[in-house]
Short mmCIF file of C-alpha atoms and ligand atoms in Angstrom, two decimals:
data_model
loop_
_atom_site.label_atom_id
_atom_site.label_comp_id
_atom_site.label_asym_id
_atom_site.label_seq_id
_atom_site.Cartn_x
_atom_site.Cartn_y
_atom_site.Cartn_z
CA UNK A 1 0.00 0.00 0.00
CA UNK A 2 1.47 3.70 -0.64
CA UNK A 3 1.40 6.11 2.29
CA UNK A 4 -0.68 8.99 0.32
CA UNK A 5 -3.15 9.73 -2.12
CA UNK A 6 -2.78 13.07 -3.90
CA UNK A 7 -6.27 14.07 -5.82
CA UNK A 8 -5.74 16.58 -8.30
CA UNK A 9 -2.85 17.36 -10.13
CA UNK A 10 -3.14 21.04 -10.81
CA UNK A 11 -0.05 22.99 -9.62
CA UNK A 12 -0.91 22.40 -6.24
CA UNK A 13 -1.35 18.62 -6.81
CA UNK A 14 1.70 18.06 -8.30
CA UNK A 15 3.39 20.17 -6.39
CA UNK A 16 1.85 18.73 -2.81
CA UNK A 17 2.95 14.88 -4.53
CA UNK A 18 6.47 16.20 -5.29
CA UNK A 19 6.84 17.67 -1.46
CA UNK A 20 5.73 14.41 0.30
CA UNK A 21 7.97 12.18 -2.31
CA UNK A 22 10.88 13.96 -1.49
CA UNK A 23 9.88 13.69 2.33
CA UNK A 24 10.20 10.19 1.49
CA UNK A 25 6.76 9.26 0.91
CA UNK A 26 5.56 6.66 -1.59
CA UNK A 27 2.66 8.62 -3.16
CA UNK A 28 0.10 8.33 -6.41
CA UNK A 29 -1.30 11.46 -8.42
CA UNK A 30 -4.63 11.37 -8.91
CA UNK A 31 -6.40 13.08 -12.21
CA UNK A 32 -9.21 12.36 -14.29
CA UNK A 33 -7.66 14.33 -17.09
CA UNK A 34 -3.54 14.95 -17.64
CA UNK A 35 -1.83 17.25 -14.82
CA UNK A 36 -1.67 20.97 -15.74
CA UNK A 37 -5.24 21.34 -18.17
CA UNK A 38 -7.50 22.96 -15.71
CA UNK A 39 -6.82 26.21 -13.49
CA UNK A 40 -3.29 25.70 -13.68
CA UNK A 41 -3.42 26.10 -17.57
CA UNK A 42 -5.76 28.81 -18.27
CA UNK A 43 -4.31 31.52 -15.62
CA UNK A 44 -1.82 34.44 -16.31
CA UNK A 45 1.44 32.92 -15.42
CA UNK A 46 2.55 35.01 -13.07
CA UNK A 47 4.62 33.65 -10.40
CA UNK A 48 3.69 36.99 -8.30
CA UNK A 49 5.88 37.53 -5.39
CA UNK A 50 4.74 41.02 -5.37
CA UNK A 51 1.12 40.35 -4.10
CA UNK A 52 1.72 40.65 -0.47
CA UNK A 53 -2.02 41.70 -0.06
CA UNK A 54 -4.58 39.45 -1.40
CA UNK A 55 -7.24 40.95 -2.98
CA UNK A 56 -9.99 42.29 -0.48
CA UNK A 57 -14.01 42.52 -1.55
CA UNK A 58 -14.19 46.70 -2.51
CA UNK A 59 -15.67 48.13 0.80
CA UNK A 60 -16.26 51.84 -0.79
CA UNK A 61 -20.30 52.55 -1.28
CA UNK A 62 -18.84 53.95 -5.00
CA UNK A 63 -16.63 51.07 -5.84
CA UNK A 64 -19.91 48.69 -4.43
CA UNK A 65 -22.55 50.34 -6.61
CA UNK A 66 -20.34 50.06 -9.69
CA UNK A 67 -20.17 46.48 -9.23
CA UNK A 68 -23.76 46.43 -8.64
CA UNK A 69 -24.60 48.56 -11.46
CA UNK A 70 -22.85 46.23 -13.84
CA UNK A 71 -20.29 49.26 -14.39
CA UNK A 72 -16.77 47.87 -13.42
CA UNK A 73 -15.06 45.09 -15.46
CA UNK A 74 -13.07 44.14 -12.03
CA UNK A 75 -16.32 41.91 -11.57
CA UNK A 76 -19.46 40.41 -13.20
CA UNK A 77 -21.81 38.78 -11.60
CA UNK A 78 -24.89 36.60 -12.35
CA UNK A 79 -27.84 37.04 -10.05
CA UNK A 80 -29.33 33.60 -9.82
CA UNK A 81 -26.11 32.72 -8.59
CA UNK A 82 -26.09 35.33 -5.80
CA UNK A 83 -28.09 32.99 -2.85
CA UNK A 84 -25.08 30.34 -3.13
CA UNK A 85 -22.89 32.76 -2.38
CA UNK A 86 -24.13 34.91 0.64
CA UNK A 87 -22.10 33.40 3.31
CA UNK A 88 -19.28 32.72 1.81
CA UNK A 89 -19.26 36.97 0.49
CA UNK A 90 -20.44 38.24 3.85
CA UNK A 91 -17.84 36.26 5.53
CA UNK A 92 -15.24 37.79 2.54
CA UNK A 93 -17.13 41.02 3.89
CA UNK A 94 -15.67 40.70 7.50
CA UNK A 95 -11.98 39.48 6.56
CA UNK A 96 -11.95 42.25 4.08
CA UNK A 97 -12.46 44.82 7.46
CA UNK A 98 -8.99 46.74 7.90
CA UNK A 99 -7.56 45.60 10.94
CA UNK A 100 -8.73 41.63 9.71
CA UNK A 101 -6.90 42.32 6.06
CA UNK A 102 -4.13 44.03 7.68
CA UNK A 103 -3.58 40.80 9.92
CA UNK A 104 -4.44 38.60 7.09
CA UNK A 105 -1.65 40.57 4.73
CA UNK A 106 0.94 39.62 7.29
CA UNK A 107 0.65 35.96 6.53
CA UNK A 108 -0.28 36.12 3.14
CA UNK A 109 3.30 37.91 2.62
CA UNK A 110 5.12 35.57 4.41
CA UNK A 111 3.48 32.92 1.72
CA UNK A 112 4.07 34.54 -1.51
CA UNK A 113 7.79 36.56 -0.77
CA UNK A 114 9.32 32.64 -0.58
CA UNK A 115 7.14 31.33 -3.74
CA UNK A 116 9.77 31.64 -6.21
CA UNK A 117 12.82 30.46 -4.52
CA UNK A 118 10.13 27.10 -3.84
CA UNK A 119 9.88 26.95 -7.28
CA UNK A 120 13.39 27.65 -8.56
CA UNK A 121 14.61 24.42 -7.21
CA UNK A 122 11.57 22.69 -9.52
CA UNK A 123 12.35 24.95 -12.50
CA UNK A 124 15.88 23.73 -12.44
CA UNK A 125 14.96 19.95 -11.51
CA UNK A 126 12.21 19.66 -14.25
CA UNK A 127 14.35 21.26 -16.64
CA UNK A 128 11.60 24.01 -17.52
CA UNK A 129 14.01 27.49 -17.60
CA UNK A 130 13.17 28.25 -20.88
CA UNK A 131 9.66 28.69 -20.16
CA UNK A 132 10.30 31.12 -16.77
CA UNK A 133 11.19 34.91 -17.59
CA UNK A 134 12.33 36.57 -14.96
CA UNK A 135 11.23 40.08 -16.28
CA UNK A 136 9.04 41.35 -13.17
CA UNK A 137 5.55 42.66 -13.89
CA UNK A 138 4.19 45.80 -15.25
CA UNK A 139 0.93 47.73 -13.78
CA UNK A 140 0.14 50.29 -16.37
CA UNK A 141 -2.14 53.23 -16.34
CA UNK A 142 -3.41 55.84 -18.70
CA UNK A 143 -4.74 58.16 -16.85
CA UNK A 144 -2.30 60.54 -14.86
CA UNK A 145 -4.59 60.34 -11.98
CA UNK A 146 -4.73 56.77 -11.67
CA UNK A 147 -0.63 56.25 -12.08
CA UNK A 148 0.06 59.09 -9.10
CA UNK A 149 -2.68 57.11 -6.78
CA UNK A 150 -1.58 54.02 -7.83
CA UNK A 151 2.66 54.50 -7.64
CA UNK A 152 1.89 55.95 -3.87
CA UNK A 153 -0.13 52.99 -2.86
CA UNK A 154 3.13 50.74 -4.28
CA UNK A 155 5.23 53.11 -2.01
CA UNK A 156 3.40 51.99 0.97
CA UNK A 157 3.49 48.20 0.35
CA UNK A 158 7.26 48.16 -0.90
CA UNK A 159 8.39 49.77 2.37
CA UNK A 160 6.08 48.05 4.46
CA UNK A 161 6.52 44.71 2.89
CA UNK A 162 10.26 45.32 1.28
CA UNK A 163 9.25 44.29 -2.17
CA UNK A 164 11.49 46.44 -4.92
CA UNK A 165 9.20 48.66 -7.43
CA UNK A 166 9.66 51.23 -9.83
CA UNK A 167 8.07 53.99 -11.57
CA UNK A 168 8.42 53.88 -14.94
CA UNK A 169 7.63 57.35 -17.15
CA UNK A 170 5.55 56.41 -20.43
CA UNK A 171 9.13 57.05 -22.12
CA UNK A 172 10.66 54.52 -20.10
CA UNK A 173 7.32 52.23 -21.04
CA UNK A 174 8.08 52.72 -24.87
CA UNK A 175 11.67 51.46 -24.51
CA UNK A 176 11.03 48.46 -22.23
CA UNK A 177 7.68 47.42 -24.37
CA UNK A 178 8.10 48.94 -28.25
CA UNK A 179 4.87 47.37 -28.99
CA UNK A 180 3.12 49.23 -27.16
CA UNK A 181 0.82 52.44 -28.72
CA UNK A 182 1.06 55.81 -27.34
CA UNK A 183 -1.35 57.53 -24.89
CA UNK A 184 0.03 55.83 -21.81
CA UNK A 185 0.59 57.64 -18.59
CA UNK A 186 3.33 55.05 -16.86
CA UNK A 187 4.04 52.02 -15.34
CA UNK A 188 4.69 50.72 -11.64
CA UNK A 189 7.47 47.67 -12.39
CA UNK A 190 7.71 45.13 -9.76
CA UNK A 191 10.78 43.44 -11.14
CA UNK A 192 11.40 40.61 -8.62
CA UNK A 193 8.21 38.89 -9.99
CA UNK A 194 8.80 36.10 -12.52
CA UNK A 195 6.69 34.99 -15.17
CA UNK A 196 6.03 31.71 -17.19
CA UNK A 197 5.04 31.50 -20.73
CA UNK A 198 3.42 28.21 -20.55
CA UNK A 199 1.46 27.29 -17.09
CA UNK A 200 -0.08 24.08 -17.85
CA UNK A 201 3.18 23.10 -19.47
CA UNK A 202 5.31 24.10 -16.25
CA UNK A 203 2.66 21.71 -14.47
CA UNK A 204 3.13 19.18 -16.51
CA UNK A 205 6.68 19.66 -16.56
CA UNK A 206 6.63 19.27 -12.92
CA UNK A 207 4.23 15.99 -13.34
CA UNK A 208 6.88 14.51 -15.23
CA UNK A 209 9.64 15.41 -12.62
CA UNK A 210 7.12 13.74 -10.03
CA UNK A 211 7.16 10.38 -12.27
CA UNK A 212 11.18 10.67 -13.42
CA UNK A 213 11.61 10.24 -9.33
CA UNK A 214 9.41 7.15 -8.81
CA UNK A 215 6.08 8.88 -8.47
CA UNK A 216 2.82 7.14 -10.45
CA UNK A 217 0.07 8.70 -11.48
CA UNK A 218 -3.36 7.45 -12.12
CA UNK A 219 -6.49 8.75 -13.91
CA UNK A 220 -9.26 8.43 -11.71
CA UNK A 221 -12.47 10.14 -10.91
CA UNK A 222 -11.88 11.78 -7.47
CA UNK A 223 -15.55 11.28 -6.31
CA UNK A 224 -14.49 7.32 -6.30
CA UNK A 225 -13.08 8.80 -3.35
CA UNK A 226 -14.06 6.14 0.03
CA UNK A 227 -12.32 5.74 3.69
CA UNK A 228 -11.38 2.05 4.16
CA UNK A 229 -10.09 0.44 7.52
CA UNK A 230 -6.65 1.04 6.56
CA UNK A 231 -6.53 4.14 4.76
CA UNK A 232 -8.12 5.91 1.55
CA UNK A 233 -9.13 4.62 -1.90
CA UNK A 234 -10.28 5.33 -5.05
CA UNK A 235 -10.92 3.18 -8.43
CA UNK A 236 -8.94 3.55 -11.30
CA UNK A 237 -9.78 2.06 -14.54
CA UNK A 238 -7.21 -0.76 -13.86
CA UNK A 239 -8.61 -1.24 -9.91
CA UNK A 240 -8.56 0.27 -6.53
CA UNK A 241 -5.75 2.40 -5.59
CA UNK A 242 -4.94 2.74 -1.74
CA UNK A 243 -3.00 4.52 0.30
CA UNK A 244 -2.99 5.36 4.44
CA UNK A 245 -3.73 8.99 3.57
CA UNK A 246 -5.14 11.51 0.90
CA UNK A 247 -4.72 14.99 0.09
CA UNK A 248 -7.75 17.02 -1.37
CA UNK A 249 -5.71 19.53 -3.91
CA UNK A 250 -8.90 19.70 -6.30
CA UNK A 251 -8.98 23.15 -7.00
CA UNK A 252 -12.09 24.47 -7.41
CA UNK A 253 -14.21 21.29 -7.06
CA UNK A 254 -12.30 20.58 -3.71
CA UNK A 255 -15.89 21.60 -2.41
CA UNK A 256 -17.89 19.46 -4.16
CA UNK A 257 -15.79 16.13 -2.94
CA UNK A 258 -16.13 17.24 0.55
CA UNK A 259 -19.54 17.83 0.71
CA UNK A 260 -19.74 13.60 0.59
CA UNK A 261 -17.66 13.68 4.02
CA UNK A 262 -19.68 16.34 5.59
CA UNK A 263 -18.14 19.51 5.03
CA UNK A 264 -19.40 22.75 4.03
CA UNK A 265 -16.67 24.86 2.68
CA UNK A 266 -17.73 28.19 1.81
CA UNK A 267 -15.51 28.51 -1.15
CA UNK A 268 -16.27 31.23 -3.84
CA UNK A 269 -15.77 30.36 -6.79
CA UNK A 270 -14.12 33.92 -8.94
CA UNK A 271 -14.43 32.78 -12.59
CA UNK A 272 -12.12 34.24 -15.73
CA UNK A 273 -11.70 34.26 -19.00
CA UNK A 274 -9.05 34.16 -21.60
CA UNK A 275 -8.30 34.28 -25.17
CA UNK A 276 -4.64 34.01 -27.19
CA UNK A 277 -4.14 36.35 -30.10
CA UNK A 278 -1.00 36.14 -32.91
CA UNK A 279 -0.08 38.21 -35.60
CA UNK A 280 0.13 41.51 -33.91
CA UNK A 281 2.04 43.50 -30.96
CA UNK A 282 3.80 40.85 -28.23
CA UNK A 283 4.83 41.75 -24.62
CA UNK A 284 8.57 41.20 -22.95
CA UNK A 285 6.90 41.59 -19.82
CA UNK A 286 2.99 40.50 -18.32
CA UNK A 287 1.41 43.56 -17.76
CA UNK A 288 -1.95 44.67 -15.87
CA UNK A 289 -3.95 47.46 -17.41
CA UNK A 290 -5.42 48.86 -14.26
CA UNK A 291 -8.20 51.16 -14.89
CA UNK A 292 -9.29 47.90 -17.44
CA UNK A 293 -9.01 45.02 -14.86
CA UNK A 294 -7.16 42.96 -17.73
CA UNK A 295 -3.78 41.07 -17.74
CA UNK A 296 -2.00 40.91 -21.12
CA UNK A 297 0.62 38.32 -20.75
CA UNK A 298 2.47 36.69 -23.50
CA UNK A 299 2.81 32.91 -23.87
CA UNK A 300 3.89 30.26 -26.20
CA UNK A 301 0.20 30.43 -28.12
CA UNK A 302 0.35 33.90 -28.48
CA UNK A 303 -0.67 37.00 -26.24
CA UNK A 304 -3.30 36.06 -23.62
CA UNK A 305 -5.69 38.40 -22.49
CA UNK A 306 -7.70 37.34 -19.30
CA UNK A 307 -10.13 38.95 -17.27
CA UNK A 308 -11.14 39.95 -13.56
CA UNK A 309 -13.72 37.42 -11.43
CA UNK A 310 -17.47 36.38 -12.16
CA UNK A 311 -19.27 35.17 -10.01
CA UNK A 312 -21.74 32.15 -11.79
CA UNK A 313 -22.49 29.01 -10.54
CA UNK A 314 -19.73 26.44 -11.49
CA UNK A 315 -21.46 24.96 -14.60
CA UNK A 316 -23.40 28.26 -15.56
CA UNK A 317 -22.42 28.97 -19.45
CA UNK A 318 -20.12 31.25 -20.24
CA UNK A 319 -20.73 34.91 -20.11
CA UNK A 320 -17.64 36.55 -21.55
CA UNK A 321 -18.58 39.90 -20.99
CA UNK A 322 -15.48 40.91 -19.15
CA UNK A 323 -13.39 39.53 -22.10
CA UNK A 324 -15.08 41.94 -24.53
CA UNK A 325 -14.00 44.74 -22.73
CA UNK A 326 -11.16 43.74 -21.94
CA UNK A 327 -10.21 42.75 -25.31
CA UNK A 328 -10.81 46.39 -26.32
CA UNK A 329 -8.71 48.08 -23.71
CA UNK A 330 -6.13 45.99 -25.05
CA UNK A 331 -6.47 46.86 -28.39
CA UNK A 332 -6.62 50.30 -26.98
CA UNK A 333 -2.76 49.62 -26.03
CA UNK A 334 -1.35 47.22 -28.44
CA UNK A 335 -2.07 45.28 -32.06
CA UNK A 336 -3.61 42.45 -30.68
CA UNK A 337 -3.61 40.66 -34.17
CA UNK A 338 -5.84 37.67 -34.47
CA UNK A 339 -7.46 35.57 -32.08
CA UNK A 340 -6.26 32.10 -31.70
CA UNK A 341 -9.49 30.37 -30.31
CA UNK A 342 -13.19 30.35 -31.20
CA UNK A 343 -14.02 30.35 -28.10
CA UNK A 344 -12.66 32.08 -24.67
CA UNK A 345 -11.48 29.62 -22.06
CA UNK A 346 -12.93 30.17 -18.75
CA UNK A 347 -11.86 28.68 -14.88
CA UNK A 348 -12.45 29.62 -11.40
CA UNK A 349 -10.22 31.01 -8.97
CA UNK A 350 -10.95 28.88 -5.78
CA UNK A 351 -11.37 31.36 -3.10
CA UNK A 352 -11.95 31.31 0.95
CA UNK A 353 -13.61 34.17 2.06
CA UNK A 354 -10.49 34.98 4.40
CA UNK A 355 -7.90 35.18 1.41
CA UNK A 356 -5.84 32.34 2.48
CA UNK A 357 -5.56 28.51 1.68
CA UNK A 358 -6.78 26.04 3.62
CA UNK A 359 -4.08 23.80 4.23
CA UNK A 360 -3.44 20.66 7.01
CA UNK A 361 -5.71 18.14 8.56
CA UNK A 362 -9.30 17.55 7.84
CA UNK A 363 -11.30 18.50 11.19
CA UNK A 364 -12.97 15.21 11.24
CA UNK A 365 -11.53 12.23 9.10
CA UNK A 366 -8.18 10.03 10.10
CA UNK A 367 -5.54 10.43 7.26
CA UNK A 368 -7.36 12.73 5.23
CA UNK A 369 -5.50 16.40 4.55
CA UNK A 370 -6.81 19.83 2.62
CA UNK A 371 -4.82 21.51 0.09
CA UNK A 372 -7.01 23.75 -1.78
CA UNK A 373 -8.66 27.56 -1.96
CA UNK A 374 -5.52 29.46 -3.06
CA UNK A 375 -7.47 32.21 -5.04
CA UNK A 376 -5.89 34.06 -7.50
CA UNK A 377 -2.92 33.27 -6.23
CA UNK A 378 -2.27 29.00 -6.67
CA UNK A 379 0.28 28.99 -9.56
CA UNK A 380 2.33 30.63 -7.14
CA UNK A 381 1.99 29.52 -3.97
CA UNK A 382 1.63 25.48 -4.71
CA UNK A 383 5.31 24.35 -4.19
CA UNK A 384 4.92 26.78 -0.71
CA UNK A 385 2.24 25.75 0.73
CA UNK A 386 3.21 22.06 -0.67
CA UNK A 387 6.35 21.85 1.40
CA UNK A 388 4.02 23.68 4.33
CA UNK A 389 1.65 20.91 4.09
CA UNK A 390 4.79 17.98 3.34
CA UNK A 391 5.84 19.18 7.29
CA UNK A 392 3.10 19.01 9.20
CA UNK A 393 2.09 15.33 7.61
CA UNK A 394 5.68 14.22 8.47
CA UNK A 395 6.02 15.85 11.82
CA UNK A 396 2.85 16.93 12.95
CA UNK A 397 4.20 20.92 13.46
CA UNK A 398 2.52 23.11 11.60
CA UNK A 399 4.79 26.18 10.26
CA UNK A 400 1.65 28.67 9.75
CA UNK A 401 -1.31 28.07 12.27
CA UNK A 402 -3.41 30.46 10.39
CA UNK A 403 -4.07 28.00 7.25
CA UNK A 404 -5.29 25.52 9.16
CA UNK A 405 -8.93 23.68 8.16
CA UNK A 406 -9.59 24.08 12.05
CA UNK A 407 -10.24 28.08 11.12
CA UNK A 408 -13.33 26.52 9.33
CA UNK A 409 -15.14 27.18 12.61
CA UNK A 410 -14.55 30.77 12.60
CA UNK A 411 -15.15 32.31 9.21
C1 FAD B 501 -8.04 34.01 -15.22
C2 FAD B 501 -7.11 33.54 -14.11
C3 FAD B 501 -5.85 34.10 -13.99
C4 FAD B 501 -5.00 33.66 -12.96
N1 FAD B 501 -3.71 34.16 -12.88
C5 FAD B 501 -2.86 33.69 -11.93
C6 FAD B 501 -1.51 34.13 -11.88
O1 FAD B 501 -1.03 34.87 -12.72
N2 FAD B 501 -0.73 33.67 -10.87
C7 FAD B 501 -1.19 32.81 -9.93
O2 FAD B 501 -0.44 32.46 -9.02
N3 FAD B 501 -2.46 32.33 -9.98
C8 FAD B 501 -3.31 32.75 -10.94
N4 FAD B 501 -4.59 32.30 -11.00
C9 FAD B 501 -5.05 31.36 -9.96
C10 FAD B 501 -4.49 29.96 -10.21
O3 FAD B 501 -4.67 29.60 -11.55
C11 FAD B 501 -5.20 28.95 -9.30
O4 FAD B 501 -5.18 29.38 -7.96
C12 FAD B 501 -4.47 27.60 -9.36
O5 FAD B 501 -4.31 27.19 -10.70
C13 FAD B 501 -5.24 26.54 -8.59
O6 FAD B 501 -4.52 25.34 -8.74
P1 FAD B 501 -5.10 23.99 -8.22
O7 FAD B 501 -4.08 22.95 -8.44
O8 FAD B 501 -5.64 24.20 -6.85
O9 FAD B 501 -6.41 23.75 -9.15
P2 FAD B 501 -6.48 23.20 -10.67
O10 FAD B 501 -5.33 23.64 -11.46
O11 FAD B 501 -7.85 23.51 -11.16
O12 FAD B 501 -6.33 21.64 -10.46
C14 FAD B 501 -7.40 20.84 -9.97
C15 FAD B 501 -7.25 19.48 -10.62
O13 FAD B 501 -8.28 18.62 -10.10
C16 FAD B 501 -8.72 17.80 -11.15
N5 FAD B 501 -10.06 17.29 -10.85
C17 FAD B 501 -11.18 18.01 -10.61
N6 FAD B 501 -12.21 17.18 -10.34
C18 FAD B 501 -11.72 15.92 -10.42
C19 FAD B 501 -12.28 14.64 -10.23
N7 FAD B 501 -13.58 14.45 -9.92
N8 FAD B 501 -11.49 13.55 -10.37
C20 FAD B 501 -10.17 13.68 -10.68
N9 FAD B 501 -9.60 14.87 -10.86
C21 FAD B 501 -10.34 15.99 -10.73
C22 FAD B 501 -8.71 18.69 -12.39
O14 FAD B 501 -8.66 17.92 -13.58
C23 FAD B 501 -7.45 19.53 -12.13
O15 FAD B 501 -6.31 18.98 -12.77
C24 FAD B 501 -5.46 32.70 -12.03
C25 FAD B 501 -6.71 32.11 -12.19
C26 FAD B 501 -7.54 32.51 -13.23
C27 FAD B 501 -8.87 31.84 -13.39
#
């Protein structure tokens, strides 16, 4: 029998299997499709060391009633999908309070300052360099108004939080990106932040490192998921696969799974969307257009442009709203060319209302461990909160209290 079950092999899957293997755990991947083609495929790549402060719900009456009113392209929301998530957005409501974000922004920084020097190790093993820039990442504003506001908020979190930034004039802008068109006010440059030009491929890259040292993986439906007298199983299409303990790292359907076993996780669920284009302007560099709530960052299909969160219910159809707009500010800064799909791809962020993963021992079931809920944030923070997780199974300390599944009780 192996000692642990990993379900789901997004980044945080494989990155959770790697961690325990090279704890010295015998461990099987478990995926119903190939690691790397859901959430950790579709998102911007950004490996972002820079977001100390997770993103809190807009507590400004103005900021509110645009998102109400349909007027923001931060978020879109549709309203028969509202009811599902009250609790889980009033509790978002309360962590989003000052003092509660201020605390929460402590541990969140201590999380995603160490994320790439947990990855470099698993660039270098997997042998996946060439698809890591390490070019920083570009916040870019038109309006003069926005770029003052904006480079004196950076101030603030670079002292308080010693991350490196710098202002950029839009001559400085037109060197660094030629591409780009004029009418641009500046740039804040955060140029510790690194960047990869193929997510699901630097999953799968890692998937393969996971196998090269002894790993297996299996496809398997996850709900197959039972609790045996020895352990943890699920059925693969070549039998039952067991193991003395499993890791939920599902993403966002870790809900789903645990509703079986009793628990009510009020994840919320912030959809995107994105679409490649080819043939026109490219980027050095990812870059957020602010005042747009878009991310233009270029990959190996072409430059993707991906929007800010929906909230739908997990199999609503896709309303790519955001991506129109967003698709025009772009065009509004750079030739965007032609697009590469028919159709946008869309995933979900999966969020906890208090910003931070849930990560360590389920409340109620022997052997059986969380690793899910890391927001907008996941492609970076998996090998972290992997080795995080990788300790407290192997010595029963846990390095950061606050992630811990117990918290469930208080949200
Ligand atoms: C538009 C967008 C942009 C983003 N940009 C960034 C960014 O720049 N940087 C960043 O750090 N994060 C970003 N994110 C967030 C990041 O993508 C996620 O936090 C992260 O990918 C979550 O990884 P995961 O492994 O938890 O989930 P996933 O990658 O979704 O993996 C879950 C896995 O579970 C599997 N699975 C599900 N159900 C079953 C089942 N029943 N049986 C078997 N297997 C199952 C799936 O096939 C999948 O492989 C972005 C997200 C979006 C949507």
């Amino acid at each position: 029998m192996s000692d642990v079950l990993v379900l789901g092999g997004g980044m945080v899957g494989v990155s959770t299997a790697l961690a325990l293997q090279a704890a010295g755990r015998t461990v099987i991947l478990v995926d119903r499709r190939e690691a790397g083609q859901e959430t950790s495929y579709g998102n911007a790549g950004v490996i972002q060391t820079e977001a100390v402060e997770p993103y809190p719900l807009p507590l400004a009456l103005g900021a509110l009633l645009k998102i109400a009113f349909k007027r923001s392209n931060d978020v879109n929301y549709h309203l028969n999908a509202l009811p599902s998530y009250l609790r889980p957005l009033w509790q978002y409501f309360r962590a989003s309070l000052p003092a509660r974000h201020r605390a929460i922004s402590r541990t969140y920084a201590g999380l995603v300052r160490r994320a790439s020097a947990d990855h470099a190790p698993l660039i270098a093993a997997a042998g996946a360099d060439n698809l890591i820039r390490r070019t920083g990442l570009r916040f870019v504003y038109r309006s003069q108004q926005a770029f003052y506001a904006s480079a004196e908020e950076a101030g603030r979190v670079s002292n308080e939080y010693g991350v490196k930034v710098a202002l950029q004039s839009a001559a400085d802008l037109a060197i660094a990106e030629p591409y780009l068109k004029p009418g641009l006010a500046g740039a804040i440059h955060w140029p510790e932040t690194w960047s990869c030009a193929d997510p699901g491929g630097l999953t799968q890259a890692y998937a393969r490192l996971f196998v090269s040292r002894g790993g297996s993986i299996v496809t398997a439906d996850a709900t197959t998921l039972c609790e045996t007298d020895d352990g943890w199983s699920v059925t693969a299409s070549d039998g039952r696969m067991s193991a003395r303990e499993a890791v939920i790292a599902l993403g966002p359907w870790s809900a789903g799974l645990l509703k079986r076993f009793g628990y009510d996780i009020p994840l919320l669920r912030k959809r995107g969307y994105h679409r490649h284009f080819t043939g026109g302007g490219t980027l050095n560099t990812p870059m957020v257009l602010a005042e747009s709530a878009t991310v233009l960052s270029p990959m190996q299909q072409g430059l993707r442009v991906l929007t800010g969160a929906e909230l739908a219910s997990f199999d609503a159809p896709p309303t790519p709203v955001q991506l129109k707009r967003s698709t025009i500010a772009a065009v509004n800064v750079i030739d965007l060319g032609t697009p590469v799909e028919t159709k946008a791809w869309f995933g979900s962020r999966p969020c906890m209302p208090d910003m931070l993963p849930l990560v360590g021992k389920a409340p109620r079931h022997k052997g059986l461990w969380f690793h899910f809920g890391h927001g907008h944030q996941g492609f970076t923070l998996g090998p972290t909160t992997a080795t995080m997780l990788a300790e407290e199974m192997i010595t029963g300390k846990f390095p950061v209290p606050d992630l811990s599944p117990a918290r469930l009780r208080y949200l």
